[in-house]
Short mmCIF file of C-alpha atoms and ligand atoms in Angstrom, two decimals:
data_model
loop_
_atom_site.label_atom_id
_atom_site.label_comp_id
_atom_site.label_asym_id
_atom_site.label_seq_id
_atom_site.Cartn_x
_atom_site.Cartn_y
_atom_site.Cartn_z
CA MET A 817 -6.75 24.82 -22.15
CA LYS A 818 -7.03 21.05 -21.17
CA LYS A 819 -8.15 20.12 -17.36
CA LEU A 820 -5.97 17.21 -16.30
CA ILE A 821 -4.54 14.86 -13.36
CA ILE A 822 -0.75 15.34 -12.37
CA ILE A 823 1.16 13.00 -10.03
CA LYS A 824 4.68 13.58 -8.37
CA TYR A 825 6.47 10.64 -7.66
CA GLY A 826 8.38 11.96 -4.57
CA GLU A 827 10.86 9.46 -2.99
CA LEU A 828 11.02 7.36 -6.26
CA THR A 829 13.19 9.92 -7.92
CA THR A 830 15.72 9.05 -5.41
CA LYS A 831 16.56 5.45 -7.09
CA LYS A 832 17.99 6.80 -10.24
CA GLU A 833 19.53 3.38 -11.08
CA ASN A 834 15.81 1.62 -10.69
CA ILE A 835 13.52 4.84 -12.22
CA ASN A 836 12.34 3.33 -15.15
CA LEU A 837 11.08 -0.20 -13.80
CA PHE A 838 9.71 2.37 -10.57
CA ILE A 839 7.67 4.50 -13.19
CA ASN A 840 6.46 1.94 -15.52
CA THR A 841 5.59 -0.28 -12.60
CA LEU A 842 3.54 2.72 -11.09
CA LYS A 843 2.00 3.46 -14.28
CA GLN A 844 0.98 -0.20 -14.57
CA ASN A 845 -0.69 -0.31 -11.15
CA ILE A 846 -2.56 3.30 -11.81
CA SER A 847 -3.99 1.27 -15.13
CA LYS A 848 -5.14 -1.45 -13.28
CA LYS A 849 -6.71 0.94 -10.42
CA LEU A 850 -8.30 2.90 -12.85
CA ILE A 851 -9.43 0.12 -15.03
CA ASN A 852 -13.16 1.29 -15.04
CA TYR A 853 -12.17 4.69 -16.33
CA LYS A 854 -11.69 6.21 -19.67
CA ILE A 855 -8.35 7.45 -18.98
CA PHE A 856 -5.02 8.38 -20.87
CA ILE A 857 -1.80 8.29 -19.32
CA ASN A 858 1.40 9.62 -20.60
CA TYR A 859 4.45 10.35 -18.38
CA ASP A 860 8.36 11.31 -18.25
CA LYS A 861 10.87 11.31 -15.56
CA GLY A 862 9.53 13.49 -13.46
CA ARG A 863 5.56 13.50 -13.67
CA MET A 864 2.70 11.07 -14.74
CA PHE A 865 -0.42 13.19 -16.50
CA ILE A 866 -3.65 11.70 -16.52
CA LYS A 867 -6.06 12.72 -19.08
CA GLY A 868 -9.83 11.56 -18.81
CA GLU A 869 -13.24 12.67 -18.20
CA GLU A 870 -13.42 15.63 -15.90
CA GLU A 871 -17.00 14.22 -13.83
CA ASP A 872 -14.42 11.30 -12.94
CA PHE A 873 -11.75 13.08 -11.21
CA LYS A 874 -13.45 13.34 -7.57
CA THR A 875 -13.43 9.66 -7.63
CA ILE A 876 -10.25 8.82 -9.61
CA ILE A 877 -8.30 10.83 -6.83
CA LYS A 878 -9.61 8.78 -3.89
CA GLU A 879 -8.60 5.82 -6.10
CA LEU A 880 -4.95 7.04 -6.49
CA GLN A 881 -5.07 8.07 -2.68
CA GLU A 882 -4.46 4.29 -2.40
CA VAL A 883 -1.82 3.98 -4.68
CA PHE A 884 1.61 3.45 -3.18
CA GLY A 885 4.76 5.49 -4.90
CA ILE A 886 2.30 8.53 -5.28
CA HIS A 887 3.73 11.63 -3.41
CA GLU A 888 1.41 14.32 -4.93
CA ILE A 889 -1.90 14.38 -6.74
CA ILE A 890 -2.69 17.74 -8.54
CA ILE A 891 -5.61 18.77 -10.81
CA GLY A 892 -3.72 21.32 -12.92
CA TYR A 893 -4.57 22.40 -16.52
CA GLU A 894 -2.13 22.16 -19.91
CA LEU A 895 -1.52 24.53 -22.07
CA ASP A 896 -0.05 23.83 -25.41
CA THR A 897 2.22 26.56 -25.40
CA LEU A 898 5.41 28.25 -23.72
CA GLU A 899 4.51 31.74 -24.98
CA TYR A 900 3.97 34.47 -21.78
CA GLU A 901 1.26 36.00 -23.25
CA LYS A 902 -0.72 33.07 -23.77
CA ILE A 903 -0.31 31.94 -20.55
CA GLU A 904 -0.93 35.10 -18.66
CA LYS A 905 -4.37 35.62 -20.50
CA GLN A 906 -5.32 31.75 -19.88
CA LEU A 907 -4.44 32.54 -16.11
CA VAL A 908 -6.23 35.17 -15.98
CA ASP A 909 -9.60 33.37 -17.10
CA LEU A 910 -8.75 30.44 -14.54
CA LEU A 911 -8.21 33.13 -11.67
CA LYS A 912 -11.69 34.62 -12.55
CA ASP A 913 -13.82 32.48 -10.15
CA LYS A 914 -11.09 32.29 -7.46
CA VAL A 915 -11.71 34.71 -4.57
CA PHE A 916 -8.44 36.09 -2.98
CA LYS A 917 -6.22 39.17 -1.95
CA THR A 918 -3.02 37.87 -2.13
CA PHE A 919 -0.72 35.27 -3.92
CA LYS A 920 2.17 34.52 -4.91
CA ILE A 921 3.84 32.62 -8.43
CA GLU A 922 6.12 29.41 -8.04
CA THR A 923 7.62 28.52 -11.70
CA LYS A 924 9.61 25.51 -12.69
CA ARG A 925 11.09 25.30 -15.86
CA SER A 926 12.57 21.93 -17.06
CA ASN A 927 12.96 23.14 -20.33
CA LYS A 928 16.57 25.35 -19.92
CA LYS A 929 16.55 26.67 -23.32
CA ILE A 930 13.48 28.94 -22.09
CA ASN A 931 15.28 32.21 -22.22
CA LEU A 932 14.37 33.87 -18.59
CA THR A 933 14.78 32.29 -15.43
CA SER A 934 11.86 30.66 -13.15
CA VAL A 935 12.28 33.61 -10.62
CA GLU A 936 11.89 35.86 -13.84
CA ILE A 937 9.14 34.48 -15.60
CA SER A 938 7.28 34.51 -12.16
CA SER A 939 7.53 38.26 -11.63
CA LYS A 940 6.71 39.22 -15.52
CA ILE A 941 3.56 36.93 -15.32
CA GLY A 942 3.13 38.26 -11.57
CA SER A 943 3.41 41.95 -12.86
CA TYR A 944 0.51 41.09 -15.35
CA LEU A 945 -1.69 39.72 -12.82
CA LEU A 946 -1.47 42.99 -10.96
CA LYS A 947 -2.10 45.11 -13.75
CA ASN A 948 -5.30 43.22 -15.01
CA ILE A 949 -6.63 42.13 -11.34
CA SER A 950 -7.90 44.59 -8.98
CA ASN A 951 -7.07 44.48 -5.56
CA ILE A 952 -4.49 41.94 -5.45
CA LYS A 953 -1.05 42.11 -4.23
CA VAL A 954 2.22 39.69 -3.97
CA ASP A 955 2.76 37.98 -0.53
CA VAL A 956 5.65 35.94 -0.70
CA HIS A 957 5.58 34.54 2.74
CA ASN A 958 1.99 34.16 3.37
CA PRO A 959 -0.29 34.31 0.22
CA GLU A 960 -3.86 33.23 0.23
CA LEU A 961 -3.64 31.92 -3.53
CA LEU A 962 -0.26 30.10 -4.59
CA ILE A 963 -0.14 30.03 -8.31
CA ASN A 964 2.35 27.24 -9.54
CA LEU A 965 3.54 27.40 -13.13
CA GLU A 966 5.67 24.66 -14.89
CA LEU A 967 7.32 25.18 -17.97
CA ARG A 968 8.27 21.89 -19.65
CA ASN A 969 9.02 20.76 -23.42
CA LYS A 970 6.33 22.35 -25.39
CA GLU A 971 3.18 22.69 -22.85
CA SER A 972 2.83 24.36 -19.70
CA TYR A 973 0.86 23.61 -16.62
CA ILE A 974 -0.91 25.78 -14.12
CA TYR A 975 -2.05 24.36 -10.89
CA PHE A 976 -3.43 25.57 -6.89
CA GLU A 977 -3.58 22.54 -4.86
CA LYS A 978 -1.71 19.75 -4.28
CA ILE A 979 -3.19 16.54 -2.58
CA LYS A 980 -1.02 14.25 -0.46
CA GLY A 981 -0.34 11.03 -2.11
CA LEU A 982 0.47 7.52 0.12
CA GLY A 983 4.36 7.74 -0.58
CA GLY A 984 6.19 4.85 -0.58
CA TYR A 985 6.97 2.38 -3.37
CA PRO A 986 5.29 1.20 -6.49
CA VAL A 987 3.69 -2.13 -5.19
CA GLY A 988 5.92 -4.79 -6.80
CA THR A 989 9.04 -2.87 -7.71
CA LEU A 990 10.75 -4.97 -4.28
CA GLY A 991 9.51 -8.36 -5.35
CA LYS A 992 7.15 -10.54 -3.34
CA GLY A 993 6.19 -11.77 0.36
CA ILE A 994 3.89 -13.91 2.00
CA LEU A 995 2.16 -12.24 4.71
CA MET A 996 0.52 -14.23 7.63
CA LEU A 997 -2.78 -12.73 7.68
CA SER A 998 -5.06 -13.38 10.88
CA GLY A 999 -8.19 -12.24 11.88
CA GLY A 1000 -6.70 -9.99 14.13
CA ILE A 1001 -5.77 -5.84 14.14
CA ASP A 1002 -2.00 -6.49 13.71
CA SER A 1003 -1.20 -8.53 10.74
CA PRO A 1004 -3.57 -6.55 8.22
CA VAL A 1005 -1.51 -3.53 9.50
CA ALA A 1006 1.56 -5.40 8.82
CA GLY A 1007 0.64 -5.77 5.24
CA TYR A 1008 -0.22 -2.71 4.51
CA MET A 1009 2.93 -1.30 6.12
CA THR A 1010 5.07 -3.94 3.80
CA ILE A 1011 2.95 -2.93 0.22
CA LYS A 1012 4.48 0.12 1.15
CA ARG A 1013 7.49 -0.58 0.55
CA GLY A 1014 7.01 -1.70 -2.68
CA VAL A 1015 6.81 -5.40 -1.92
CA LYS A 1016 3.78 -7.11 -3.43
CA ILE A 1017 2.26 -9.75 -0.79
CA GLU A 1018 0.37 -12.80 -0.97
CA ALA A 1019 -1.80 -13.55 2.28
CA LEU A 1020 -1.30 -17.57 4.14
CA TYR A 1021 -4.29 -17.42 6.31
CA PHE A 1022 -4.43 -20.90 8.83
CA GLU A 1023 -7.96 -22.11 9.77
CA SER A 1024 -9.09 -24.99 11.89
CA PRO A 1025 -12.28 -26.14 11.12
CA PRO A 1026 -14.79 -26.83 12.73
CA HIS A 1027 -12.99 -25.06 15.83
CA THR A 1028 -13.05 -21.79 13.44
CA SER A 1029 -15.95 -20.76 11.22
CA GLN A 1030 -16.79 -19.95 8.30
CA GLU A 1031 -17.41 -16.11 9.55
CA ALA A 1032 -13.88 -16.40 10.69
CA LYS A 1033 -12.28 -17.45 7.58
CA ASN A 1034 -14.85 -14.65 5.60
CA LYS A 1035 -13.68 -12.23 7.93
CA VAL A 1036 -9.60 -12.84 6.52
CA ILE A 1037 -11.14 -12.44 3.46
CA SER A 1038 -12.51 -9.37 4.18
CA LEU A 1039 -9.53 -7.99 5.70
CA ALA A 1040 -7.40 -9.54 2.44
CA LYS A 1041 -9.64 -7.48 0.14
CA ILE A 1042 -9.12 -4.12 2.05
CA LEU A 1043 -5.52 -5.18 1.62
CA SER A 1044 -6.22 -5.65 -1.73
CA LYS A 1045 -6.89 -2.26 -2.46
CA TYR A 1046 -3.24 -1.10 -2.33
CA ASN A 1047 -1.89 -4.09 -4.04
CA ASN A 1048 -3.71 -4.45 -6.96
CA GLU A 1049 -5.13 -7.89 -6.19
CA ILE A 1050 -4.46 -10.36 -3.06
CA LYS A 1051 -3.64 -14.12 -3.51
CA LEU A 1052 -5.01 -15.83 -0.33
CA HIS A 1053 -3.47 -19.46 0.26
CA VAL A 1054 -5.81 -20.95 3.10
CA ILE A 1055 -4.27 -23.99 4.70
CA ASN A 1056 -6.30 -26.18 6.90
CA PHE A 1057 -4.56 -26.36 10.10
CA THR A 1058 -7.21 -28.71 11.90
CA GLU A 1059 -4.76 -32.12 11.68
CA ILE A 1060 -1.95 -30.51 12.81
CA GLN A 1061 -3.21 -28.56 15.67
CA GLU A 1062 -5.14 -31.57 16.95
CA SER A 1063 -1.81 -33.65 16.78
CA ILE A 1064 0.02 -31.23 18.50
CA TYR A 1065 -2.76 -30.87 21.06
CA LYS A 1066 -3.16 -34.40 22.16
CA ASN A 1067 0.57 -35.20 22.04
CA ILE A 1068 2.79 -32.37 23.46
CA PRO A 1069 2.48 -30.61 27.01
CA HIS A 1070 0.11 -28.07 26.72
CA GLU A 1071 2.49 -24.97 27.87
CA TYR A 1072 4.27 -25.45 24.74
CA LEU A 1073 1.28 -25.77 22.23
CA ILE A 1074 1.73 -22.03 21.13
CA THR A 1075 5.67 -22.58 20.36
CA ILE A 1076 5.10 -25.46 18.38
CA MET A 1077 2.17 -24.56 16.37
CA ARG A 1078 3.78 -21.16 15.37
CA ARG A 1079 6.71 -23.37 14.09
CA MET A 1080 4.71 -25.39 12.52
CA MET A 1081 3.09 -22.03 10.75
CA TYR A 1082 6.65 -20.57 9.94
CA ARG A 1083 7.53 -23.76 8.03
CA ILE A 1084 4.50 -23.49 5.93
CA ALA A 1085 5.06 -19.57 5.32
CA GLU A 1086 8.46 -20.89 4.27
CA ILE A 1087 7.91 -23.50 2.15
CA ILE A 1088 4.52 -21.89 0.06
CA ALA A 1089 6.96 -18.74 -0.21
CA GLY A 1090 9.63 -20.91 -2.00
CA HIS A 1091 6.87 -21.94 -4.36
CA GLU A 1092 5.34 -18.24 -4.60
CA ASN A 1093 9.20 -17.37 -5.63
CA ALA A 1094 8.72 -14.79 -2.44
CA LYS A 1095 11.65 -13.72 -0.98
CA ILE A 1096 10.42 -13.08 2.79
CA ILE A 1097 7.47 -13.69 5.35
CA ILE A 1098 5.60 -10.73 6.82
CA ASN A 1099 3.48 -10.99 10.32
CA GLY A 1100 1.95 -9.13 12.93
CA GLU A 1101 4.50 -9.87 15.86
CA SER A 1102 5.28 -7.05 18.22
CA ILE A 1103 7.73 -7.50 21.08
CA GLY A 1104 6.23 -8.49 24.27
CA GLN A 1105 2.39 -8.43 23.22
CA VAL A 1106 1.81 -11.83 24.19
CA ALA A 1107 3.66 -15.00 25.35
CA SER A 1108 4.65 -16.30 21.98
CA GLN A 1109 6.12 -12.47 21.15
CA THR A 1110 9.16 -12.64 23.85
CA LEU A 1111 12.43 -12.30 22.67
CA THR A 1112 13.24 -15.89 23.43
CA SER A 1113 10.00 -17.07 21.96
CA MET A 1114 10.63 -15.59 18.59
CA VAL A 1115 13.98 -17.15 18.39
CA ALA A 1116 12.42 -20.17 19.50
CA ILE A 1117 9.93 -19.93 16.63
CA ASN A 1118 12.22 -17.96 13.86
CA GLU A 1119 14.72 -21.10 14.07
CA VAL A 1120 12.61 -23.18 11.76
CA VAL A 1121 13.37 -21.09 8.78
CA LYS A 1122 16.16 -19.71 6.52
CA ILE A 1123 14.05 -17.17 5.15
CA PRO A 1124 13.80 -13.58 6.28
CA VAL A 1125 10.79 -12.70 8.48
CA ILE A 1126 10.02 -9.00 8.69
CA ARG A 1127 7.98 -7.73 11.63
CA PRO A 1128 6.93 -4.38 10.75
CA LEU A 1129 5.11 -4.00 14.21
CA ALA A 1130 8.19 -5.30 16.13
CA CYS A 1131 8.24 -1.97 17.86
CA PHE A 1132 4.88 -0.47 17.75
CA ASP A 1133 2.41 -0.18 20.73
CA LYS A 1134 -1.06 -1.29 20.30
CA LEU A 1135 -2.48 2.24 19.90
CA GLU A 1136 0.12 3.11 17.27
CA ILE A 1137 -1.26 -0.21 15.15
CA ILE A 1138 -4.55 0.64 15.99
CA ASN A 1139 -4.19 3.78 14.78
CA ILE A 1140 -3.04 2.87 11.48
CA SER A 1141 -5.82 0.11 11.23
CA LYS A 1142 -8.52 2.72 11.85
CA ARG A 1143 -6.76 4.75 9.13
CA ILE A 1144 -6.66 2.08 6.28
CA ASN A 1145 -10.49 0.98 7.19
CA ALA A 1146 -9.64 -2.41 8.51
CA TYR A 1147 -10.08 -2.05 12.17
CA GLU A 1148 -14.12 -2.38 12.09
CA THR A 1149 -13.57 -6.17 10.54
CA SER A 1150 -10.62 -7.05 12.94
CA ILE A 1151 -12.61 -6.34 16.16
CA LEU A 1152 -15.46 -8.93 15.00
CA PRO A 1153 -15.66 -11.44 17.57
CA TYR A 1154 -14.62 -14.54 15.92
CA GLU A 1155 -12.35 -16.92 16.88
CA ASP A 1156 -8.83 -17.36 15.79
CA CYS A 1157 -7.13 -21.01 15.08
CA CYS A 1158 -4.76 -19.76 17.79
CA THR A 1159 -7.03 -18.86 20.02
CA ILE A 1160 -8.87 -21.64 20.75
CA PHE A 1161 -6.33 -23.86 21.63
CA VAL A 1162 -4.39 -21.45 24.07
CA PRO A 1163 -3.01 -22.97 26.99
CA ASP A 1164 -3.38 -21.49 30.71
CA HIS A 1165 0.10 -21.02 31.13
CA PRO A 1166 2.12 -20.99 28.12
CA VAL A 1167 5.66 -20.80 28.14
CA ILE A 1168 7.62 -17.51 28.14
CA ASN A 1169 10.75 -18.74 27.30
CA PRO A 1170 10.66 -21.69 25.32
CA ASN A 1171 13.74 -24.11 25.18
CA THR A 1172 14.46 -24.83 21.43
CA LYS A 1173 16.41 -28.56 22.13
CA THR A 1174 12.74 -28.95 24.17
CA CYS A 1175 10.95 -27.83 20.53
CA HIS A 1176 12.93 -30.23 19.04
CA GLU A 1177 12.13 -33.44 21.68
CA TYR A 1178 8.34 -32.48 21.52
CA GLU A 1179 8.45 -32.55 17.85
CA GLU A 1180 9.51 -35.99 17.39
CA LEU A 1181 6.14 -36.31 19.23
CA ILE A 1182 4.26 -35.87 15.81
CA LEU A 1183 4.96 -36.86 12.10
CA PHE A 1184 4.93 -33.10 11.79
CA LYS A 1185 6.87 -33.38 8.12
CA ASP A 1186 3.95 -35.66 6.65
CA LEU A 1187 0.91 -33.30 8.27
CA ILE A 1188 2.66 -30.34 6.76
CA TYR A 1189 2.90 -31.57 3.28
CA LYS A 1190 -0.38 -32.47 3.73
CA ALA A 1191 -1.71 -29.78 4.34
CA ILE A 1192 0.09 -27.42 1.74
CA LYS A 1193 -1.07 -30.14 -1.09
CA ASN A 1194 -4.77 -29.70 -0.12
CA HIS A 1195 -4.81 -26.07 0.26
CA GLU A 1196 -7.44 -23.95 -0.80
CA ILE A 1197 -6.20 -20.44 -2.79
CA ILE A 1198 -8.89 -17.44 -3.12
CA LYS A 1199 -8.27 -15.04 -5.86
CA ILE A 1200 -9.39 -11.75 -4.74
CA ASN A 1201 -9.61 -8.98 -7.03
CA ASN A 1202 -10.17 -5.30 -5.83
CA GLN A 1203 -12.07 -4.17 -9.08
CA GLU A 1204 -15.65 -5.34 -8.33
CA LYS A 1205 -16.72 -4.65 -12.00
CA ASN A 1206 -14.55 -3.83 -15.42
CA LYS A 1207 -17.55 -2.08 -17.37
CA TYR A 1208 -15.28 -2.12 -20.02
CA LYS A 1209 -15.23 -6.27 -20.43
CA ASP A 1210 -18.73 -6.26 -21.78
CA ILE A 1211 -17.64 -4.25 -24.79
CA LEU A 1212 -14.50 -6.17 -25.42
P1 ATP B 2292 -3.33 -10.51 15.12
O1 ATP B 2292 -3.77 -9.13 15.86
O2 ATP B 2292 -2.50 -9.99 13.66
O3 ATP B 2292 -3.98 -11.78 14.98
P2 ATP B 2292 -2.10 -11.25 17.55
O4 ATP B 2292 -1.58 -10.25 18.52
O5 ATP B 2292 -3.16 -11.87 17.98
O6 ATP B 2292 -2.08 -10.70 15.73
P3 ATP B 2292 -0.62 -13.76 17.26
O7 ATP B 2292 -2.30 -14.58 17.33
O8 ATP B 2292 0.10 -14.19 18.37
O9 ATP B 2292 -0.67 -12.21 17.95
O10 ATP B 2292 -0.01 -13.93 16.05
C1 ATP B 2292 1.12 -13.23 15.61
C2 ATP B 2292 0.89 -13.24 14.20
O11 ATP B 2292 1.11 -14.39 13.53
C3 ATP B 2292 -0.15 -12.41 13.60
O12 ATP B 2292 -0.08 -11.18 13.52
C4 ATP B 2292 -0.31 -13.42 12.41
O13 ATP B 2292 0.82 -12.57 11.34
C5 ATP B 2292 0.03 -14.29 12.63
N1 ATP B 2292 -1.12 -15.60 12.60
C6 ATP B 2292 -1.58 -15.75 13.90
N2 ATP B 2292 -2.55 -16.05 13.69
C7 ATP B 2292 -2.61 -16.32 12.51
C8 ATP B 2292 -3.27 -17.42 11.46
N3 ATP B 2292 -4.69 -18.33 11.86
N4 ATP B 2292 -3.41 -17.11 9.75
C9 ATP B 2292 -2.17 -16.88 9.64
N5 ATP B 2292 -1.32 -16.15 10.57
C10 ATP B 2292 -1.55 -16.21 11.61
MG1 MG B 2293 -4.11 -13.28 16.07
#
């Protein structure tokens, strides 16, 4: 009998035509996540099985709880047999250190050549337990111990508890997107939610030194690092936005500062997306949260790009966003008080209903195309890996 980790895919199994892509990607993502452990993974269409050192299981499960595409994580036991007598004996052995008065057995058999039905197997093995363990009885409605039994090709599996996985799709199965990542609360949450749907993200941060500090940039790097746990790794593009921002500030009426600035950000994000083969831009905008997020503002800003802009938080209240931010341990970092490039140039009265034609007129006042290309040409790329160390690196 071998102790192992069993993974159930959940929502994946509904993707009939893509199932192989989904499962292969999940396997690769798990292998990357568990690069520091000695493990062996095998799988079929219904389950993935991870064998490794038992003392690592606790930390391996923690890591697996950060992998999208996993519905349930189970610590189970593999038996090299389908013979009921052997299964019964092993099960009694396993139950020796469990305290329970009532139980129920749930059986699944993927091997339809087995002579008994699932219900018949449960009742046969249940009777054996009743004869061999004293003071227990069956309770099918509210058992203290649920015994799961799965009979597959040549092996059977026994397990008792299931740990909830994150759900979603394996990252990478739905292509790539560029996340506009500021140091705030919203954009990391927007990134997390997009990764959940299987989209691999690259992050894009606009800095304005010396108006924004190295601390502000470090904060964004920390947030990208948090997201990299779910994304395998993250490529962070850092655009120096100072010249563009100063040029807007000097030449354009201040009530339009934010609108024009955001139009520039979108343009840059679209160009980076094109180079990186990303199909969407993602950001943390939420309807009505600030002046630049009224519907009219969104129209005026969105107008400059053709690429779809996904706003996972569009309809979320701030409190709902904060709850997710806390859950993914981003909140404490997000609230560190470092200035953002937008907040520095915030006008007293930003326009709430910007006019698109006015935006065009104002943009004529600056040579924005040259500035944009210059910023992109000189931009910095920071590669963030979620694995600090690979203990096999020294050996290889
Ligand atoms: P956040 O909490 O994510 O900073 P916010 O509520 O402060 O968002 P805005 O500052 O208007 O809202 O920004 C809206 C979105 O635009 C952000 O969620 C983010 O996706 C993007 N954004 C804003 N500033 C930057 C920046 N300096 N670099 C990259 N993206 C940015
Ligand atoms: Mg912000």
